[in-house]
Amino acid sequence: MVKWSLAAELLAAMMIVVLMAYYREKKLAVTRKGKVYRSCLGLSLATVLLNAVCVYTIEHTEQVPRAVNLILNSAYFLVAVLTCSVIVLYLCYLILEHVYDKRHLRRALLCISGGTLGYLLLILWNLSSGVLFSFDPGGNYRRGPLNRIGYALMAAELLLLAVCYVQNRASVNRPMVKLMHTLPPLAIFLAAFQLAYPQVLLNGMMMAMADLILFISFQSSRIETDGLTGIGNRNSFFAELSLRVAGRQQFQIVLLSLQQFVTINQRFGHQRGDAFLYEVARYLDGLCRQARAFRFGNVEFAVVFPWRGETEATDNLQKLRERFQRNWRLGEVETRLTARFAELICTGQSWSPTQIIEGLEYGLRLAKAGPEDTVRFNERTAALLEKERMLVNIMRRSVLEQRFQVWYQPIYDCRSGAFTSAEALLRLQDYEGNMISPAEFIPLAEETGLIGELSWIVLEGTCRLLGSGRVPDLRSVSINLSMQQFAEQELISRIVDSLDRNGVSHDRLKVEITERVLLQDMDRMRTAMAEMASRDIHFYLDDFGTGYSNLSCVLDLPFECVKLDQSLVAEFPDDQRADLLVRTLVCLFHNMGLQVMAEGVEAVPQAETLARYGADWIQGYYYARPMPESELIPFLKEKNHAPQGGAKEVLV
């Protein structure tokens, strides 16, 4: 009787148990792929254990009934082939994961299922025929003429896998390519060794090695999985696009951004906020069987659909829009999550993955800024994006060539009747001499990260002007800082250095901050503002009347002045409600010990009524437009030292 060696099988069993334990501990099986992989581990372990039991019963036939031996060995023959079939089918699924046409997968499933079913029938026939194996009257194990047919079936499945891989090579991701270059050759080598040395059992080792290689692939894929939601992250999204484009797939992408999600965290806490993000991700990932969802950003998600025509694409988008018009429930908590959408359809255009992402981001930016909640990236938006790229290029060159100019808008002091303050503003011309609107380049600067450099240009220009001695009438000049500046460690030291280097008293520089900037990181802002206030640098709350107009910001932070946004005074004083609101706000802020400045004042009734209501400062075209430094100095001399009432009477 042949003596089989179980050393390799025992080692394989230990490897599989370790993989199962680690897999369970790390909770990796959260997706359909993960669950299939877990099934592969379970079947592999069952194969190894059955093999060990069969070896024991064969070697102790005098203690084990012949029927038991037949059943155990039949089960082993079936489970061994079934395990190989499941692993191969799983690999076919991974190969075709980024291919919308699933005919190859259905064919593979049909072939593998048919082969496995045929092998099951052969095992059942073997019970009476002994074509696979049998036990003689003495209890000895005998191989039948078709004993190796299981290896032939496994080889056929590997060949099927290779064909599937070659036919869809362009759409196969890099980890899968490495796996296909490793696993089949290793399986062929171990199978050949098993056939050459039948006394050394290696079936379990083959399966354990396959499980290990798959696990390594899982480990690398965790880098592309979002830890909070369990769906793919931005890197995974880029990889998905690359494979779709390389495979010439046609697809629809919807990029969505949750709006004002910071209020969800404030109302319900960050833990519940994360839970809402998880619910959104789960909904998006289950929206369509062949759709894939990704967490693109903090509160941004992308969904990739197969393209099957305009009608289905419209339905996909409409489902998303309708869902975000309804409330989301989390236990006893229920709230509305609003969203903006950008859509892009790729049906053969020569777009790279990077260009697709740029188009989606641009479309989403347009959706956020415009009246409609959805923008489709098409030829029109592509032309706008190209114009934007040209503007970014002009901005980058202008920073290097020092072409940005600091202009100043004088601010009228209602108490003294003179211009004693100003706001520093940035201006830029293109290379043909045409003025570029700040409404165009400031948002772009924030998007591209250039806002930091632009803010420092304004700071340096302002400090040089105040330190030059040419504007003695200006008690202060205000500048705007973005969140990017407040995130920099050297912010305060850099501001103080610029003031001291130019010999400017710290209290002559005012910093304007919008509520939008405050809400991005309130704790950081509170700390930075407190330290700057201790150095005699004070703050204006800018654009009050937009956003949330949160009075707690005014109470909790060291603001010196509140600037009423021009939207509040646009209908003032003709509209009774606007008139009542402005008068109430001026009184309220004065009672809180704050000064009040009104922005966007363009008409005589507005200016006169604001002054009568007690506004401290008035800023707007009625008194002065923004002007370069060369015009500011003579303007101040003329207006502040004009005959009595000059500043009030002249419309600039």
XYZ file of C-alpha atoms in Angstrom:
652
model
C 0.000 0.000 0.000
C 1.266 3.495 -0.867
C 2.236 5.649 2.104
C 1.206 9.232 1.525
C 2.986 12.213 3.087
C 0.664 14.718 4.748
C 3.377 17.218 5.711
C 2.544 19.633 2.887
C -1.191 19.308 3.573
C -0.769 20.086 7.262
C 1.332 23.122 6.375
C -1.372 24.191 3.904
C -4.057 23.821 6.590
C -2.092 26.062 8.955
C -1.633 28.677 6.216
C -5.357 28.700 5.460
C -6.310 28.943 9.150
C -3.932 31.900 9.583
C -5.432 33.605 6.519
C -8.954 33.037 7.828
C -8.056 34.383 11.268
C -6.380 37.476 9.856
C -9.214 38.007 7.412
C -11.793 37.830 10.188
C -9.812 40.094 12.515
C -9.386 42.804 9.885
C -13.032 42.539 8.792
C -12.076 42.615 5.144
C -15.101 40.664 3.891
C -17.436 43.596 3.496
C -18.057 43.263 -0.242
C -19.355 40.605 -2.573
C -15.789 39.917 -3.672
C -14.730 39.555 -0.065
C -17.479 37.068 0.660
C -16.524 34.959 -2.366
C -12.912 34.982 -1.222
C -14.003 33.834 2.211
C -15.844 30.956 0.502
C -12.602 30.054 -1.274
C -10.843 29.876 2.098
C -13.571 27.679 3.571
C -13.587 25.272 0.620
C -9.784 25.098 0.622
C -9.701 24.199 4.302
C -12.454 21.603 3.784
C -10.419 20.050 0.952
C -7.274 19.776 3.062
C -9.114 18.331 6.058
C -11.004 15.822 3.904
C -7.740 14.776 2.290
C -6.157 14.159 5.684
C -9.183 12.199 6.907
C -9.215 10.087 3.733
C -5.536 9.231 4.101
C -6.172 8.116 7.665
C -9.219 5.985 6.764
C -7.437 4.392 3.791
C -4.494 3.444 5.980
C -6.856 2.004 8.610
C -9.369 0.169 6.413
C -9.731 -2.578 8.963
C -11.279 -0.046 11.355
C -13.397 1.877 8.817
C -16.322 0.409 6.865
C -15.879 0.330 3.083
C -18.989 2.486 2.567
C -17.561 5.228 4.796
C -14.323 5.184 2.829
C -16.236 5.451 -0.431
C -18.308 8.407 0.809
C -15.326 10.295 2.293
C -13.132 9.876 -0.791
C -16.007 10.767 -3.104
C -16.591 13.940 -1.074
C -12.879 14.763 -1.306
C -12.796 14.297 -5.090
C -15.823 16.586 -5.448
C -14.710 19.317 -3.013
C -11.206 19.470 -4.509
C -12.551 20.161 -7.993
C -15.297 22.449 -6.648
C -12.691 24.558 -4.832
C -10.673 24.947 -8.016
C -13.857 25.850 -9.914
C -14.832 28.549 -7.403
C -11.318 30.042 -7.430
C -11.216 30.110 -11.243
C -14.705 31.609 -11.444
C -13.686 34.233 -8.889
C -10.611 35.089 -10.969
C -12.792 35.382 -14.080
C -14.993 37.825 -12.171
C -11.937 39.893 -11.214
C -10.700 39.893 -14.813
C -14.083 41.044 -16.124
C -14.814 43.413 -13.241
C -14.190 46.489 -15.409
C -15.976 45.117 -18.510
C -19.673 45.967 -18.851
C -20.323 43.209 -21.402
C -20.712 40.207 -19.091
C -21.157 37.595 -21.848
C -17.660 36.253 -21.185
C -18.487 35.846 -17.503
C -21.746 34.062 -18.271
C -19.956 31.728 -20.669
C -17.270 31.008 -18.092
C -19.929 30.297 -15.471
C -21.732 27.969 -17.873
C -18.566 26.064 -18.808
C -17.303 25.733 -15.234
C -20.722 24.761 -13.875
C -21.160 22.217 -16.659
C -17.753 20.695 -16.027
C -18.326 20.501 -12.274
C -21.780 18.981 -12.726
C -20.363 16.406 -15.127
C -17.654 15.558 -12.624
C -20.305 15.125 -9.907
C -22.166 12.643 -12.125
C -18.881 10.828 -12.738
C -18.300 10.571 -8.973
C -21.775 9.126 -8.488
C -21.157 6.602 -11.278
C -17.821 5.751 -9.682
C -19.635 4.332 -6.641
C -20.650 1.366 -8.778
C -18.066 1.389 -11.568
C -14.794 2.299 -9.848
C -13.636 4.419 -12.812
C -12.072 6.963 -10.439
C -11.115 4.810 -7.465
C -12.267 1.722 -5.617
C -11.489 -0.522 -2.666
C -10.714 -4.195 -3.250
C -12.088 -6.942 -0.974
C -9.004 -6.543 1.204
C -9.775 -2.869 1.741
C -6.887 -1.604 -0.387
C -7.287 1.661 -2.322
C -7.158 1.251 -6.114
C -6.955 4.061 -8.691
C -9.370 3.739 -11.593
C -8.659 4.480 -15.272
C -10.118 8.012 -14.977
C -8.455 8.777 -11.641
C -6.591 11.830 -13.037
C -9.560 13.335 -14.850
C -9.969 15.834 -12.014
C -6.558 17.288 -12.912
C -7.643 17.447 -16.555
C -10.760 19.382 -15.532
C -8.680 21.794 -13.441
C -6.298 22.268 -16.382
C -9.256 23.023 -18.660
C -10.526 25.629 -16.183
C -7.086 27.256 -16.069
C -7.062 27.338 -19.872
C -10.489 28.983 -19.817
C -9.130 31.532 -17.348
C -6.151 32.265 -19.631
C -8.441 32.779 -22.640
C -10.655 35.136 -20.637
C -7.574 37.076 -19.525
C -6.080 37.403 -23.021
C -9.359 38.518 -24.598
C -9.877 41.283 -22.009
C -6.268 42.218 -21.278
C -6.809 45.957 -21.817
C -9.403 46.123 -19.032
C -7.469 44.124 -16.435
C -6.009 46.050 -13.500
C -2.363 45.811 -12.483
C -2.773 43.565 -9.401
C -4.730 41.106 -11.529
C -2.018 41.139 -14.201
C 0.592 40.256 -11.585
C -1.655 37.525 -10.224
C -2.127 35.989 -13.676
C 1.620 35.989 -14.209
C 2.117 34.175 -10.900
C -0.754 31.835 -10.066
C -1.236 29.678 -13.225
C 2.496 28.841 -13.633
C 2.694 27.957 -9.936
C -0.408 25.751 -10.171
C 0.994 23.946 -13.233
C 4.316 23.331 -11.465
C 2.687 21.922 -8.324
C 0.302 19.763 -10.370
C 3.195 18.355 -12.395
C 5.125 17.637 -9.185
C 2.062 15.896 -7.732
C 1.749 13.663 -10.802
C 5.457 12.849 -10.741
C 5.496 12.082 -7.013
C 1.999 10.831 -6.116
C 3.018 9.871 -2.588
C 3.563 13.578 -1.743
C 0.134 15.192 -1.451
C 0.136 18.779 -2.757
C -3.501 19.481 -3.646
C -4.051 21.456 -0.454
C -0.795 23.344 -0.934
C -1.918 24.414 -4.424
C -5.109 25.837 -2.982
C -3.353 27.460 -0.037
C -0.896 29.163 -2.393
C -3.800 30.402 -4.528
C -5.524 31.757 -1.411
C -2.310 33.437 -0.276
C -1.718 35.132 -3.623
C -5.332 36.298 -3.669
C -4.988 37.587 -0.127
C -1.900 39.607 -1.064
C -3.967 41.087 -3.863
C -6.698 41.946 -1.309
C -4.144 43.595 0.942
C -2.944 45.857 -1.864
C -6.520 46.686 -2.808
C -7.258 47.965 0.719
C -5.192 51.015 -0.185
C -7.870 51.791 -2.771
C -10.812 51.322 -0.390
C -12.309 54.161 1.625
C -12.021 53.231 5.288
C -15.261 54.918 6.358
C -17.695 53.825 3.664
C -16.119 50.602 2.355
C -16.448 51.701 -1.288
C -13.578 52.639 -3.586
C -11.645 55.837 -2.923
C -10.315 58.466 -5.341
C -7.333 56.301 -6.340
C -9.669 53.423 -7.066
C -11.886 55.734 -9.128
C -8.915 56.809 -11.238
C -7.936 53.167 -11.766
C -11.522 52.370 -12.784
C -11.523 55.170 -15.359
C -8.151 54.068 -16.720
C -9.417 50.534 -17.295
C -12.720 51.669 -18.798
C -10.912 54.002 -21.212
C -8.252 51.420 -22.105
C -10.955 48.825 -22.754
C -12.912 51.298 -24.952
C -15.927 50.959 -22.661
C -18.877 53.336 -22.931
C -20.013 54.730 -19.602
C -21.821 57.471 -17.728
C -20.349 59.143 -14.640
C -22.249 61.212 -12.110
C -20.192 63.172 -9.595
C -22.192 64.538 -6.669
C -21.304 66.797 -3.777
C -23.308 67.033 -0.556
C -24.114 70.638 0.244
C -23.674 72.321 3.644
C -22.758 69.012 5.256
C -20.917 70.893 7.973
C -24.314 71.706 9.495
C -25.062 67.964 9.752
C -21.905 67.493 11.811
C -22.798 70.497 13.945
C -26.372 69.343 14.578
C -25.830 65.617 15.075
C -22.106 65.236 15.784
C -19.312 63.864 13.618
C -20.112 60.246 14.456
C -23.643 60.555 13.081
C -22.305 62.616 10.195
C -19.997 59.729 9.283
C -22.948 57.360 9.573
C -24.899 59.465 7.060
C -21.937 59.319 4.668
C -21.924 55.541 5.048
C -25.646 55.395 4.254
C -25.162 57.544 1.161
C -22.305 55.317 -0.012
C -24.354 52.173 0.564
C -27.268 53.596 -1.419
C -25.049 54.665 -4.316
C -23.226 51.336 -4.455
C -26.517 49.444 -4.671
C -28.208 51.804 -7.105
C -27.571 49.622 -10.160
C -26.177 46.108 -10.409
C -23.410 47.103 -12.817
C -22.805 50.548 -11.325
C -19.832 51.223 -9.057
C -19.661 53.948 -6.432
C -16.560 55.726 -5.134
C -15.870 58.268 -2.434
C -14.267 60.994 -4.515
C -13.695 63.528 -1.755
C -14.748 64.351 1.780
C -18.443 64.782 0.890
C -18.188 63.963 -2.813
C -19.122 60.663 -4.464
C -18.796 59.354 -8.009
C -20.989 56.691 -9.595
C -19.969 54.943 -12.828
C -22.842 53.479 -14.869
C -22.712 51.456 -18.086
C -23.889 53.501 -21.070
C -26.985 52.007 -22.663
C -28.479 55.062 -24.266
C -29.733 58.526 -23.397
C -32.987 57.289 -21.870
C -31.307 55.081 -19.277
C -28.685 57.753 -18.544
C -31.463 60.262 -17.861
C -33.198 57.747 -15.594
C -29.979 57.126 -13.639
C -29.492 60.823 -13.009
C -33.146 61.374 -12.170
C -33.079 58.577 -9.572
C -30.168 60.274 -7.853
C -31.768 63.707 -7.904
C -35.081 62.379 -6.585
C -33.378 60.474 -3.764
C -31.634 63.599 -2.534
C -34.927 65.459 -2.548
C -36.192 63.079 0.138
C -35.099 62.780 3.756
C -32.450 60.357 4.997
C -33.190 58.400 8.165
C -30.610 57.142 10.649
C -32.319 55.480 13.594
C -34.521 58.148 15.127
C -32.696 60.940 13.305
C -34.082 62.187 10.004
C -32.735 65.009 7.862
C -32.404 66.276 4.320
C -29.115 65.928 2.466
C -29.011 68.209 -0.563
C -26.566 67.628 -3.393
C -25.239 69.112 -6.614
C -24.430 66.925 -9.621
C -22.038 66.859 -12.561
C -22.582 64.351 -15.358
C -20.213 63.145 -18.064
C -20.919 60.569 -20.773
C -18.004 58.849 -22.499
C -18.942 57.139 -25.759
C -15.615 57.038 -27.568
C -14.206 60.535 -27.088
C -10.425 60.735 -26.888
C -10.465 61.757 -23.223
C -7.847 60.585 -20.777
C -8.831 59.684 -17.184
C -7.252 62.946 -16.002
C -9.294 64.968 -18.504
C -12.466 63.164 -17.437
C -11.841 64.016 -13.781
C -11.040 67.636 -14.648
C -14.276 67.850 -16.630
C -16.307 66.390 -13.773
C -14.755 68.719 -11.206
C -15.374 71.699 -13.432
C -18.963 70.652 -14.056
C -19.524 70.252 -10.322
C -18.080 73.702 -9.702
C -20.516 75.153 -12.250
C -23.398 73.289 -10.609
C -22.474 74.706 -7.212
C -22.238 78.242 -8.544
C -25.259 78.225 -10.843
C -29.019 78.102 -10.365
C -29.362 74.512 -11.637
C -28.297 71.606 -9.441
C -26.929 69.569 -12.383
C -24.403 70.304 -15.130
C -23.491 67.940 -17.964
C -19.956 68.190 -19.278
C -20.267 68.753 -23.036
C -18.703 70.861 -25.791
C -19.892 74.111 -24.230
C -18.514 73.302 -20.783
C -15.338 71.936 -22.396
C -14.807 75.337 -24.044
C -15.363 77.078 -20.707
C -12.874 74.724 -19.078
C -10.276 75.524 -21.749
C -10.819 79.226 -21.096
C -10.322 78.552 -17.400
C -7.067 76.691 -18.068
C -5.793 79.676 -20.021
C -6.713 81.958 -17.130
C -4.888 79.740 -14.640
C -1.833 79.886 -16.878
C -2.055 83.692 -16.974
C -2.324 83.765 -13.181
C 0.691 81.520 -12.654
C 2.793 83.582 -15.053
C 1.557 86.804 -13.480
C 2.662 85.660 -10.025
C 6.159 84.973 -11.348
C 6.258 88.217 -13.346
C 4.724 90.310 -10.514
C 1.858 91.511 -12.732
C -0.808 91.457 -10.021
C -1.712 94.918 -8.718
C -3.042 95.883 -5.307
C -5.905 98.360 -5.607
C -7.738 100.090 -2.776
C -11.369 101.047 -2.241
C -11.651 104.014 0.139
C -14.217 103.628 2.931
C -16.207 106.586 4.185
C -16.210 107.284 7.924
C -19.666 108.577 8.825
C -18.469 110.105 12.100
C -15.610 112.213 10.749
C -16.989 112.760 7.253
C -13.687 111.639 5.733
C -12.107 108.583 4.101
C -10.056 107.109 6.922
C -9.990 103.480 5.888
C -9.756 101.321 2.773
C -10.005 97.734 1.637
C -7.092 96.230 -0.300
C -8.202 94.374 -3.421
C -6.337 92.473 -6.111
C -6.531 93.309 -9.802
C -5.143 91.590 -12.899
C -5.004 92.345 -16.615
C -4.493 89.792 -19.365
C -1.603 90.188 -21.808
C -3.779 92.256 -24.158
C -4.453 94.790 -21.410
C -8.035 93.719 -20.657
C -9.072 93.718 -17.009
C -9.926 90.265 -15.629
C -12.769 90.264 -13.131
C -11.865 89.182 -9.577
C -15.076 87.133 -9.665
C -13.290 85.007 -12.281
C -9.778 84.644 -10.928
C -10.355 84.581 -7.143
C -12.429 81.345 -7.145
C -9.855 79.832 -9.509
C -7.060 80.857 -7.179
C -8.835 79.090 -4.331
C -9.322 75.957 -6.443
C -5.714 75.802 -7.647
C -4.042 76.797 -4.378
C -2.759 80.102 -5.763
C -4.836 82.061 -3.263
C -2.046 81.807 -0.722
C 0.490 83.550 -2.937
C -2.063 86.182 -3.930
C -2.910 86.926 -0.297
C 0.756 87.479 0.507
C 1.012 89.867 -2.456
C -1.860 91.897 -0.984
C -0.313 91.850 2.501
C 3.087 93.051 1.298
C 1.577 95.757 -0.903
C -0.652 97.009 1.922
C 2.152 97.132 4.475
C 4.437 98.976 2.039
C 1.720 101.565 1.397
C 0.948 102.097 5.091
C 4.647 102.341 5.921
C 5.441 104.746 3.097
C 3.965 107.771 4.879
C 2.057 108.798 1.738
C -1.410 107.989 3.136
C -1.460 109.538 6.612
C -5.243 109.905 6.417
C -5.727 106.128 6.396
C -6.000 104.919 9.953
C -6.349 101.340 8.698
C -6.505 99.090 5.640
C -8.286 95.747 5.604
C -7.154 92.642 3.740
C -8.875 89.312 3.082
C -7.330 86.026 4.177
C -8.432 82.568 3.094
C -8.505 79.310 5.023
C -5.279 78.342 3.292
C -3.457 81.153 5.088
C -4.879 80.180 8.460
C -3.707 76.611 7.879
C -0.102 77.800 7.543
C 2.042 77.617 10.649
C 3.940 80.806 9.835
C 0.831 82.957 9.239
C 1.107 85.181 12.303
C 4.879 85.522 12.204
C 4.717 86.428 8.520
C 2.086 89.117 9.077
C 3.955 90.560 12.049
C 7.233 90.495 10.114
C 5.713 92.405 7.196
C 4.205 95.029 9.522
C 7.391 95.489 11.529
C 9.638 95.503 8.455
C 7.617 98.392 7.018
C 7.281 100.214 10.336
C 3.495 99.879 10.492
C 1.571 99.869 13.757
C -0.246 96.542 14.098
C -3.636 98.137 14.687
C -3.573 99.726 11.214
C -4.040 96.310 9.582
C -7.499 94.749 9.692
C -8.250 91.207 8.575
C -11.577 90.419 6.900
C -12.915 86.883 7.363
C -16.062 85.405 5.892
C -18.299 83.004 7.771
C -17.532 80.367 5.117
C -13.870 80.440 6.128
C -14.757 80.269 9.820
C -16.903 77.176 9.435
C -14.164 75.185 7.718
C -12.255 74.810 10.987
C -13.726 76.825 13.847
C -11.257 75.610 16.475
C -8.221 76.530 14.395
C -9.729 79.914 13.559
C -10.525 80.675 17.191
C -6.944 79.932 18.250
C -5.354 81.931 15.424
C -7.660 84.918 15.892
C -7.020 85.030 19.632
C -3.261 85.090 19.106
C -3.484 87.765 16.412
C -5.805 89.883 18.566
C -3.239 89.686 21.367
C -0.790 91.294 18.907
C -3.241 94.150 18.215
C -4.380 92.820 14.837
C -8.174 92.993 14.667
C -10.898 91.468 12.523
C -13.931 92.323 10.434
C -16.688 89.767 9.843
C -17.163 90.035 6.087
C -20.299 89.403 3.998
C -22.718 89.238 6.941
C -26.134 88.443 5.502
C -24.925 85.619 3.278
C -24.342 82.043 4.432
C -25.824 81.300 7.838
C -25.398 84.774 9.391
C -24.561 82.999 12.622
C -24.591 85.458 15.509
C -22.596 83.027 17.656
C -19.597 83.826 15.442
C -19.912 87.457 16.468
C -20.229 86.562 20.146
C -17.447 83.977 20.363
C -14.730 85.530 18.205
C -12.794 88.815 18.578
C -14.434 90.851 15.827
C -14.148 94.624 15.833
C -16.571 95.336 13.016
C -19.351 93.583 11.087
C -19.677 94.283 7.355
C -23.268 94.084 6.139
C -23.283 92.387 2.741
C -24.518 94.343 -0.249
C -27.411 91.885 -0.595
C -28.872 93.359 2.605
C -28.774 96.946 1.346
C -29.716 96.253 -2.284
C -33.447 96.938 -1.674
C -32.780 99.289 1.235
C -34.352 101.693 2.185
C -37.291 101.396 -0.259
C -38.272 97.931 0.926
C -39.785 98.204 4.427
C -38.575 94.790 5.553
C -35.040 95.465 4.334
C -35.141 98.852 6.043
C -36.285 97.279 9.324
C -33.653 94.550 9.104
C -30.745 96.931 8.497
C -31.857 99.337 11.226
C -32.236 96.434 13.683
C -28.828 94.967 12.834
C -27.065 98.307 13.251
C -28.672 98.773 16.661
C -27.984 95.170 17.687
C -24.298 95.230 16.790
C -23.781 98.615 18.422
C -25.291 97.266 21.637
C -22.795 94.386 21.393
C -19.943 96.877 21.230
C -19.227 96.341 17.530
C -18.855 98.785 14.678
C -20.989 98.387 11.544
C -19.886 98.854 7.933
C -22.295 98.670 4.990
C -21.001 97.331 1.662
C -22.265 97.880 -1.856
C -23.801 101.315 -1.291
C -24.475 102.915 -4.680
C -27.275 105.467 -4.197
C -27.914 108.645 -2.232
C -30.939 107.312 -0.265
C -28.929 104.308 0.882
C -25.999 106.411 2.090
C -28.134 109.028 3.819
C -30.370 106.478 5.571
C -27.426 104.361 6.722
C -25.743 107.414 8.199
C -28.984 108.383 9.935
C -29.338 104.852 11.390
C -25.858 105.119 12.850
C -23.698 103.036 10.500
C -20.046 103.692 11.289
C -18.607 103.090 7.812
C -19.955 103.054 4.276
C -18.209 101.281 1.413
C -19.454 101.364 -2.146
C -19.424 102.994 -5.557
C -21.475 105.939 -4.281
C -18.381 107.239 -2.511
C -15.466 105.564 -4.258
C -14.599 102.778 -6.651
C -11.493 100.590 -6.227
C -8.426 102.402 -7.562
C -4.679 101.813 -7.932
C -2.257 103.282 -5.431
C -1.289 106.037 -7.882
C -4.885 107.326 -7.833
C -5.569 106.677 -4.163
C -3.107 109.250 -2.824
C -4.485 112.246 -4.785
C -8.045 111.013 -4.125
C -7.530 111.137 -0.361
C -5.915 114.553 -0.551
C -8.760 115.932 -2.636
C -11.667 114.411 -0.708
C -10.410 114.624 2.845
C -9.129 118.161 2.462
C -11.862 119.419 0.156
C -14.187 122.290 1.124
C -16.791 121.488 3.713
C -18.923 118.450 2.884
C -16.860 117.547 -0.175
C -16.639 113.867 0.576
C -20.382 113.568 0.990
C -21.424 115.580 -1.998
C -19.289 114.156 -4.775
C -20.337 110.958 -6.538
C -17.188 109.216 -7.729
